[in-house]
PDB file of C-alpha atoms in Angstrom:
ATOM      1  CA  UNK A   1      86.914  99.218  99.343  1.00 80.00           C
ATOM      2  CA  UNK A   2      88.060 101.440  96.585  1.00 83.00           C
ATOM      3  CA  UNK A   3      84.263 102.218  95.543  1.00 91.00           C
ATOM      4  CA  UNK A   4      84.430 100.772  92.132  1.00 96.00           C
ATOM      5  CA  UNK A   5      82.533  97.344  91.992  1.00 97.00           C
ATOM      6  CA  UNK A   6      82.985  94.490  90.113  1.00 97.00           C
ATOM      7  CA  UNK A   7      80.931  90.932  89.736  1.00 97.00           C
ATOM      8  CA  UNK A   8      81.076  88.693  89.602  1.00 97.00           C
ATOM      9  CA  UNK A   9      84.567  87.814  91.417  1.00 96.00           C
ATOM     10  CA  UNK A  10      85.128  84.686  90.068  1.00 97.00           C
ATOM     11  CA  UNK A  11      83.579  82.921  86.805  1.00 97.00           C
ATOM     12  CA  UNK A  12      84.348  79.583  85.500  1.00 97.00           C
ATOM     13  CA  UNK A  13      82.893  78.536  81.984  1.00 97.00           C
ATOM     14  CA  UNK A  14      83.472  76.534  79.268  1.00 98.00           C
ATOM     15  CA  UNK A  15      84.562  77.262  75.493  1.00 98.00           C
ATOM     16  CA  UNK A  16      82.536  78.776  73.359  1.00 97.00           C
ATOM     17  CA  UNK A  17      80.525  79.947  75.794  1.00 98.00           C
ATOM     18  CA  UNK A  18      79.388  83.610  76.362  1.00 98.00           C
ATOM     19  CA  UNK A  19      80.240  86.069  79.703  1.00 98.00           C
ATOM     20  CA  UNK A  20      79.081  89.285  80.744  1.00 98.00           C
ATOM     21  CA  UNK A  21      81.278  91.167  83.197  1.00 98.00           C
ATOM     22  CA  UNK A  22      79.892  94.425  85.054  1.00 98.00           C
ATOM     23  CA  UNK A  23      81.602  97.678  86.371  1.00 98.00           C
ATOM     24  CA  UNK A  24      79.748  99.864  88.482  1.00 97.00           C
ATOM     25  CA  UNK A  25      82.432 103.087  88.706  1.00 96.00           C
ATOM     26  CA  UNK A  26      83.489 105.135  91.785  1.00 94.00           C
ATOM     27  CA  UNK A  27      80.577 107.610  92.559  1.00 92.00           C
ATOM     28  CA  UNK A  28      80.839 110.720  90.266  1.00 88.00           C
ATOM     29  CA  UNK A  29      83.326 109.049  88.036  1.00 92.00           C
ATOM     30  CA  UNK A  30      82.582 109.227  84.345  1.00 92.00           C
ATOM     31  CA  UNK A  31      84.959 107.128  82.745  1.00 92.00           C
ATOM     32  CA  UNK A  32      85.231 103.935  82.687  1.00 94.00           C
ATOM     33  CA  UNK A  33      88.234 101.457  81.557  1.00 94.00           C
ATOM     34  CA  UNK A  34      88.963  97.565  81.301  1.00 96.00           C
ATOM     35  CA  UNK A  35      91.747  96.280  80.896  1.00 95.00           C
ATOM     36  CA  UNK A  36      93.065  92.121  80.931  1.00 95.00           C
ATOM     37  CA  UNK A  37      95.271  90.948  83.310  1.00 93.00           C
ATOM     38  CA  UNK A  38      96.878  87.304  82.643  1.00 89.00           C
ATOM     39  CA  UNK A  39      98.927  85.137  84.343  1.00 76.00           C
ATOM     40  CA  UNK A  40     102.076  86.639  85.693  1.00 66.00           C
ATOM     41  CA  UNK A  41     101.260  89.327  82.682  1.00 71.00           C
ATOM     42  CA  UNK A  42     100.848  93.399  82.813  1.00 82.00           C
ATOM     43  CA  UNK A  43      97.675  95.304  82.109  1.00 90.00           C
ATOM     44  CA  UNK A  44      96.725  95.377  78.835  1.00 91.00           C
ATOM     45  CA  UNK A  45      94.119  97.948  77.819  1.00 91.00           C
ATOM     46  CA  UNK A  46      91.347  96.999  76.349  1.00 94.00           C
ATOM     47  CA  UNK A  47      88.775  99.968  76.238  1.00 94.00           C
ATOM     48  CA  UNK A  48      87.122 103.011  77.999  1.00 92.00           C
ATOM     49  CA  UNK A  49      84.034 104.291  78.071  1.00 94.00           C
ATOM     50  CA  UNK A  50      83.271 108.267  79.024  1.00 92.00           C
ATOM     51  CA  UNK A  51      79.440 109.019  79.984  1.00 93.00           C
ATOM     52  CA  UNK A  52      78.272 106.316  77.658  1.00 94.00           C
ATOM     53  CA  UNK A  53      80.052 106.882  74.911  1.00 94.00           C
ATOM     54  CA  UNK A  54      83.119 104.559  73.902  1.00 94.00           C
ATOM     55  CA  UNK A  55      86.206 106.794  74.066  1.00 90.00           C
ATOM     56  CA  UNK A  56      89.482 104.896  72.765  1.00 89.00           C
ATOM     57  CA  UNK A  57      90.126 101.068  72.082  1.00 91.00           C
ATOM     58  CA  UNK A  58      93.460  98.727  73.198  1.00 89.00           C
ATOM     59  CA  UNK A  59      94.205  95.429  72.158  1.00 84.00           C
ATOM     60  CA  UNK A  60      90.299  94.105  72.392  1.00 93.00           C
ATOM     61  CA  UNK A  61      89.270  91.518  70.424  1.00 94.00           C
ATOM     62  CA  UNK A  62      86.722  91.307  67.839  1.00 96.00           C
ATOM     63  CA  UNK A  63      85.022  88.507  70.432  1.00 97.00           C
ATOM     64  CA  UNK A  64      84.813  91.136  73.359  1.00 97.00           C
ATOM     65  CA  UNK A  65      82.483  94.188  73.574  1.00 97.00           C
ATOM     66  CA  UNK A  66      81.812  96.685  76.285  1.00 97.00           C
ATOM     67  CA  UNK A  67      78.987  99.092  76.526  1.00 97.00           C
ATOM     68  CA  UNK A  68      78.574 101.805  79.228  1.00 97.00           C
ATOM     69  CA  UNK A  69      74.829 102.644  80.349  1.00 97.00           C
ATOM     70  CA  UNK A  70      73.302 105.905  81.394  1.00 96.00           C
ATOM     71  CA  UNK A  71      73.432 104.961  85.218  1.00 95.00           C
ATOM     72  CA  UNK A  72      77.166 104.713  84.117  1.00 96.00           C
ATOM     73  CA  UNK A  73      77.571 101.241  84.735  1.00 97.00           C
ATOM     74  CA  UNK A  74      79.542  99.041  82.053  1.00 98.00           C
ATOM     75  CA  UNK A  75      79.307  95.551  81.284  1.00 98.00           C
ATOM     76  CA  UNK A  76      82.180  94.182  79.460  1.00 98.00           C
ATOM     77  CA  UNK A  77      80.781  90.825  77.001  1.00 98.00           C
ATOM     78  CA  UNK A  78      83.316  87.739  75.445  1.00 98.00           C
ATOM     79  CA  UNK A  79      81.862  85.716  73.413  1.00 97.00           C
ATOM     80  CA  UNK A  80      83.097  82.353  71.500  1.00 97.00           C
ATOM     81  CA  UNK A  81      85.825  81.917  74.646  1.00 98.00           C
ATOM     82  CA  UNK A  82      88.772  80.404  74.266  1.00 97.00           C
ATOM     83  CA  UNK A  83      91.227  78.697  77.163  1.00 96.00           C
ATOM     84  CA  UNK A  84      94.152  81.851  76.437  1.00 94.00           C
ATOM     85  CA  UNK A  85      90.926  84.103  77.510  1.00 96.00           C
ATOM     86  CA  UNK A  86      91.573  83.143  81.334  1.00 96.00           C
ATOM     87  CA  UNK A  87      92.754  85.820  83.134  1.00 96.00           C
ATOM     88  CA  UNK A  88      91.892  88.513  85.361  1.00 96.00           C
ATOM     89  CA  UNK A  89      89.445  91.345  84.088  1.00 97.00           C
ATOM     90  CA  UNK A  90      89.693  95.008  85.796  1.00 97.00           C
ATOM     91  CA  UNK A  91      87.367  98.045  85.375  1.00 97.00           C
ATOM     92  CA  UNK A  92      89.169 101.445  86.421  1.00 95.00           C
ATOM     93  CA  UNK A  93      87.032 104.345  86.802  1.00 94.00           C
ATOM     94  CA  UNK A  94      88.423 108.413  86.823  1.00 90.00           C
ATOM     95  CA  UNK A  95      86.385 111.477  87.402  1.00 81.00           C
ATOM     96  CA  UNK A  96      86.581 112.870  83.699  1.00 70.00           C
ATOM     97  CA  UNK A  97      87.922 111.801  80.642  1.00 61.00           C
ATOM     98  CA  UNK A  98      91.449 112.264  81.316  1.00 61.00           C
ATOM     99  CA  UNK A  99      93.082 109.048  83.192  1.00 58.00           C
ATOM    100  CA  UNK A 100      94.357 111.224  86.157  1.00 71.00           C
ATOM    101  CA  UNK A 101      92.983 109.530  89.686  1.00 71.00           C
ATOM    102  CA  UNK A 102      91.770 105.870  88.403  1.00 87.00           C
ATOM    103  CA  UNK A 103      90.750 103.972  91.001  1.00 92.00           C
ATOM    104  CA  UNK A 104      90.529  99.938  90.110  1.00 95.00           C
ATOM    105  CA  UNK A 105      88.030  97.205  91.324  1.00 96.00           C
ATOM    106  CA  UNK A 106      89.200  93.769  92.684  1.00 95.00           C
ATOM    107  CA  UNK A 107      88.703  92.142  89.771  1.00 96.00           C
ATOM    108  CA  UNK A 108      86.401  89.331  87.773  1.00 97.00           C
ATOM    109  CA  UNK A 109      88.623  85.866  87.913  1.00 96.00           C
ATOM    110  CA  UNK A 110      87.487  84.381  84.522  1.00 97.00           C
ATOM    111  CA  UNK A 111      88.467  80.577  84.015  1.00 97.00           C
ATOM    112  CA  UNK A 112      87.526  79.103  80.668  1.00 97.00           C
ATOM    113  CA  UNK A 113      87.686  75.149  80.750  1.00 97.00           C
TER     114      UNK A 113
ATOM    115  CA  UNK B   1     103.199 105.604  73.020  1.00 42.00           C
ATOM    116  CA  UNK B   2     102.448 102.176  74.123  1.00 58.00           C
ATOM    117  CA  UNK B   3     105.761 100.761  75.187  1.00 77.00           C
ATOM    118  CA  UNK B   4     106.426 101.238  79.161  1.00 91.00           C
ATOM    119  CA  UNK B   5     109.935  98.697  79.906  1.00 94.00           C
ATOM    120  CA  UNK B   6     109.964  98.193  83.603  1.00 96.00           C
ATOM    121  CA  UNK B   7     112.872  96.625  85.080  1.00 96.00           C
ATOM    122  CA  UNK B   8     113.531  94.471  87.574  1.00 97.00           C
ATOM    123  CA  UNK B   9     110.993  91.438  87.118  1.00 94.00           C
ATOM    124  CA  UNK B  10     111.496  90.692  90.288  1.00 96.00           C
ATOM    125  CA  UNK B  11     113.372  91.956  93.309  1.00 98.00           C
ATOM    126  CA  UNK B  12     114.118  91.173  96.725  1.00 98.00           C
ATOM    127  CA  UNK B  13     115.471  93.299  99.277  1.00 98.00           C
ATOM    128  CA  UNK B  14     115.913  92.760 103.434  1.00 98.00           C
ATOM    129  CA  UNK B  15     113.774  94.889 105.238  1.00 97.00           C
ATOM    130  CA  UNK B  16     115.423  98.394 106.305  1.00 97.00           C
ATOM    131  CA  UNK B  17     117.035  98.579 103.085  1.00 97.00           C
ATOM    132  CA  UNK B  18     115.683 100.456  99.604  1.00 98.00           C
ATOM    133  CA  UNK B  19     114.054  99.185  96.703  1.00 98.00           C
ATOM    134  CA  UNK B  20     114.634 100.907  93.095  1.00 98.00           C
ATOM    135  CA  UNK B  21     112.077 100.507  89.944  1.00 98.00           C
ATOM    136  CA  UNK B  22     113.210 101.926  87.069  1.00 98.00           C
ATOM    137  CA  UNK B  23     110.668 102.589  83.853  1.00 97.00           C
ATOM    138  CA  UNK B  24     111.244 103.955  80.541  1.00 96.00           C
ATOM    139  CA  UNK B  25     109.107 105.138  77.977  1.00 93.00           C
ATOM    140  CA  UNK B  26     108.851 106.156  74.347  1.00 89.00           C
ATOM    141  CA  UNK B  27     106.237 108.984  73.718  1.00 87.00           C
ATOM    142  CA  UNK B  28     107.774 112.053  74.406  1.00 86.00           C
ATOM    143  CA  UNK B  29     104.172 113.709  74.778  1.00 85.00           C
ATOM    144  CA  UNK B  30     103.592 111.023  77.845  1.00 87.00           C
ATOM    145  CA  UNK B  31     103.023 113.844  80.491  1.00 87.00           C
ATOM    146  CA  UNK B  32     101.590 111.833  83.146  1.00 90.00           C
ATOM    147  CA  UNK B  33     103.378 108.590  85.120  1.00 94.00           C
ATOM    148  CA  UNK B  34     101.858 106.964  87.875  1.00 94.00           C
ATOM    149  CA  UNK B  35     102.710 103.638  90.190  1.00 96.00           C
ATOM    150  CA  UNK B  36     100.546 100.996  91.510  1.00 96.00           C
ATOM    151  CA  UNK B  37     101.057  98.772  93.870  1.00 97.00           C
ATOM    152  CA  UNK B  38      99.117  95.277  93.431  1.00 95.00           C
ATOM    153  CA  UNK B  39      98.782  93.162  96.413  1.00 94.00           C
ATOM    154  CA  UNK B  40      97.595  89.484  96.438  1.00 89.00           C
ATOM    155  CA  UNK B  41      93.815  89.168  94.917  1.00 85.00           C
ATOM    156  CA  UNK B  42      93.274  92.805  94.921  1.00 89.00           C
ATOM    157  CA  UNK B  43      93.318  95.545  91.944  1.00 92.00           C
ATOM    158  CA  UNK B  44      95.938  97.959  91.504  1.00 94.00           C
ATOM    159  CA  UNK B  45      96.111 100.687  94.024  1.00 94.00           C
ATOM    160  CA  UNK B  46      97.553 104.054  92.974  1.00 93.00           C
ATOM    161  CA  UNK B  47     100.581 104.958  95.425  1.00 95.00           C
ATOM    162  CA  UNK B  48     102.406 107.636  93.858  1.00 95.00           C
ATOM    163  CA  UNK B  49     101.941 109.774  90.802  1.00 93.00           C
ATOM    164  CA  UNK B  50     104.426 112.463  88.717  1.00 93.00           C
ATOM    165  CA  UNK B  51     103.440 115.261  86.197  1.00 89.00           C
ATOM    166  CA  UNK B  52     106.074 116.118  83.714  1.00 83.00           C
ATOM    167  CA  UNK B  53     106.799 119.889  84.935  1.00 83.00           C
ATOM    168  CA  UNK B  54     107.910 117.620  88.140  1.00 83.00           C
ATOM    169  CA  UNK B  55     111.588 116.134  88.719  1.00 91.00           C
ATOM    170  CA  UNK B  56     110.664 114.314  91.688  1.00 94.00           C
ATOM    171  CA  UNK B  57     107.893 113.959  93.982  1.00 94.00           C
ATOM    172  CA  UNK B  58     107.524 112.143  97.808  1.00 96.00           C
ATOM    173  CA  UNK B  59     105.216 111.146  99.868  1.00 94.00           C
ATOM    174  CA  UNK B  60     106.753 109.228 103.352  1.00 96.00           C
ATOM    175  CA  UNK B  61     108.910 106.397 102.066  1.00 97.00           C
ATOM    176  CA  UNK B  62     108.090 106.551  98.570  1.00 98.00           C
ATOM    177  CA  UNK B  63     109.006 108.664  95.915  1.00 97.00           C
ATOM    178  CA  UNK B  64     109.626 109.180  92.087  1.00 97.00           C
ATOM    179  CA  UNK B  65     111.911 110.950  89.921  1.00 97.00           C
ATOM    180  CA  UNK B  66     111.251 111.721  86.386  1.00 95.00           C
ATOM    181  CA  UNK B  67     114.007 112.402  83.808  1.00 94.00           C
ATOM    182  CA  UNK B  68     112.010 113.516  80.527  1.00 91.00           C
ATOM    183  CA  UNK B  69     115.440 114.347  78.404  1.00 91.00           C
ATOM    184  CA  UNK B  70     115.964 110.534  79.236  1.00 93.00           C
ATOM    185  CA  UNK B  71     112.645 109.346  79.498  1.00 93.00           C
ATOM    186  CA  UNK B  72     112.564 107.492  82.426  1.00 94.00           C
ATOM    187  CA  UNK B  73     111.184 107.209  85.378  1.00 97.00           C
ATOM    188  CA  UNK B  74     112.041 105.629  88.965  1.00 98.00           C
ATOM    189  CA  UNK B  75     109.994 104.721  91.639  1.00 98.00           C
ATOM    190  CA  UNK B  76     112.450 104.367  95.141  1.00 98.00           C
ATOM    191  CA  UNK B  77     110.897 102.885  98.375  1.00 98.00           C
ATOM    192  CA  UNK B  78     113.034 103.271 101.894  1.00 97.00           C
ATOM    193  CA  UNK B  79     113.192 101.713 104.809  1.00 97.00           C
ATOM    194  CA  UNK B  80     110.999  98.680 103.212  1.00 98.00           C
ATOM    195  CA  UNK B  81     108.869  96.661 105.641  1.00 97.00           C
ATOM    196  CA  UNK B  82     107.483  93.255 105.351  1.00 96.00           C
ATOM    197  CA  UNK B  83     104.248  95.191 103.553  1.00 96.00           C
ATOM    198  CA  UNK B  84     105.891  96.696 101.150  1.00 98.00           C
ATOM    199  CA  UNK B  85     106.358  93.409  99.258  1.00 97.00           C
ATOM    200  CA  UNK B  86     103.738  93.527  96.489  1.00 97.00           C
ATOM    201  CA  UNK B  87     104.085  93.537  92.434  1.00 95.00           C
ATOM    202  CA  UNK B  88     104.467  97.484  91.772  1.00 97.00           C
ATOM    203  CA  UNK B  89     103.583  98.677  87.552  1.00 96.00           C
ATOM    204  CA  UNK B  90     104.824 101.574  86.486  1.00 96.00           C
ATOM    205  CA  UNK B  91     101.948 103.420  83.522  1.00 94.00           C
ATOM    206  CA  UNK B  92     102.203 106.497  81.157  1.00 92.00           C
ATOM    207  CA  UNK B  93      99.677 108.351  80.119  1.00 87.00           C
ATOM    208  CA  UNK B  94      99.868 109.022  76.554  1.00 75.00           C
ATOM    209  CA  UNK B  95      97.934 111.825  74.294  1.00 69.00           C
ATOM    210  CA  UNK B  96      95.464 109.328  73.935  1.00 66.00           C
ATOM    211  CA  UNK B  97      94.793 109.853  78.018  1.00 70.00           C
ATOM    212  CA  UNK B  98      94.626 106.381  78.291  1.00 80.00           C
ATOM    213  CA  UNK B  99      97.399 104.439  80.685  1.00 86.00           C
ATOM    214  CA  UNK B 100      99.583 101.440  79.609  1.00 88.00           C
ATOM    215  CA  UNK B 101     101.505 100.347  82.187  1.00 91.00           C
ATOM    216  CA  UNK B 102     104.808  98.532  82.433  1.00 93.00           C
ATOM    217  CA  UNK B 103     105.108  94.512  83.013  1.00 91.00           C
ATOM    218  CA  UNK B 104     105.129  94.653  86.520  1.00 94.00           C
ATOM    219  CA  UNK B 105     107.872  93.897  88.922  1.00 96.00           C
ATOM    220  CA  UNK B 106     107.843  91.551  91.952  1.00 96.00           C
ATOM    221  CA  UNK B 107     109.173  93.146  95.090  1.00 98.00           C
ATOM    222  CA  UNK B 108     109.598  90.853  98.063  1.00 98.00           C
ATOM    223  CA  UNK B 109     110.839  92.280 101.599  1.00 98.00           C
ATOM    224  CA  UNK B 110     112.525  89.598 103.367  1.00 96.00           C
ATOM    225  CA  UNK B 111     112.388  89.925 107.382  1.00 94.00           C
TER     226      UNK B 111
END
């Protein structure tokens, strides 16, 4: 268990349709980061939150939003899917706002249909 | 900044011997490099990391090297063992302190 959680583990849902992915962070880690993983692909950033503010953006789309909340969880939301959105979602978290010491969760499986 | 090449895809080694990973980047500000190691249904796990006032670095088996004037970076794993076979990604972090990582590359340790 590397202390960062992520739910749910696996999602399956249809296009068009609307997700909401959460990120609770490594205890006493500000930061949080999310980043797309698809098939037989590297991580691709996609944006990071530090103490509920949003710190830099990747390659999001305008579909996807995050949001970090004051207990310093974050919830990553795609709306309008699309099938090329399946992949694997990741939340890193790191102590301060530098990217030294992330830690990942397991992962959210997302399969759009 | 964004542009980590990794090389090999894919590489397969019998146990005992070494693996090498190379990496190269563009940013010459990146001052930060680490290396995960993914295993099968689980996030990235950090194994290894090097600061740029650091030509090499090892911990057991595993160890980088860093050469800045060339920027790139190696990861080298010895004596590999049936465990050891995982997909490894190299990352740099740039001024932005965010990491982009490399494409990944497939290590398999045959028996």
């Amino acid at each position: 268990d590397s202390g960062v959680t992520q739910t749910p583990k696996h999602l399956i849902t249809a296009t068009g349709q609307r997700v909401t992915l959460r990120c609770s962070p490594r205890s006493g880690d500000l930061s949080v980061y999310w980043y797309q993983q698809s098939l037989d692909q590297g991580l691709q950033f996609l944006i990071q939150y530090y103490n509920g503010e949003e710190r830099a953006k990747g390659n999001i789309l305008e579909r996807f939003s995050a949001q970090q909340f004051p207990d310093l969880h974050s919830e990553l939301n795609l709306s309008s899917l699309e099938l090329g959105d399946s992949a694997l979602y990741f939340c890193a978290s790191s102590v301060a706002g530098t990217s030294y010491g992330y830690t990942f969760g397991s992962g959210t499986r997302l399969t759009v249909v | 900044g964004e542009n980590v090449e990794q090389h090999p895809s894919t590489l397969s080694v019998q146990e005992g011997d070494s693996a090498v990973i190379k990496c190269t980047y563009s940013d010459s500000a990146s001052n930060y490099f680490p290396w995960y190691k993914q295993e099968l249904g689980k996030g990235p796990q950090l194994i290894i990391d090097i600061r740029s006032n650091v030509g090499e670095k090892k911990d057991q088996r595993i160890a980088v090297t860093l050469n800045k004037t060339a920027k790139h970076f190696s990861l080298h794993i010895t004596e590999t063992q049936p465990e050891d076979s995982a997909v490894y990604f190299c990352a740099e972090k740039t001024g932005a302190n965010n990491l982009f990582f490399g494409t990944g590359t497939r290590l398999t340790v045959i028996p």
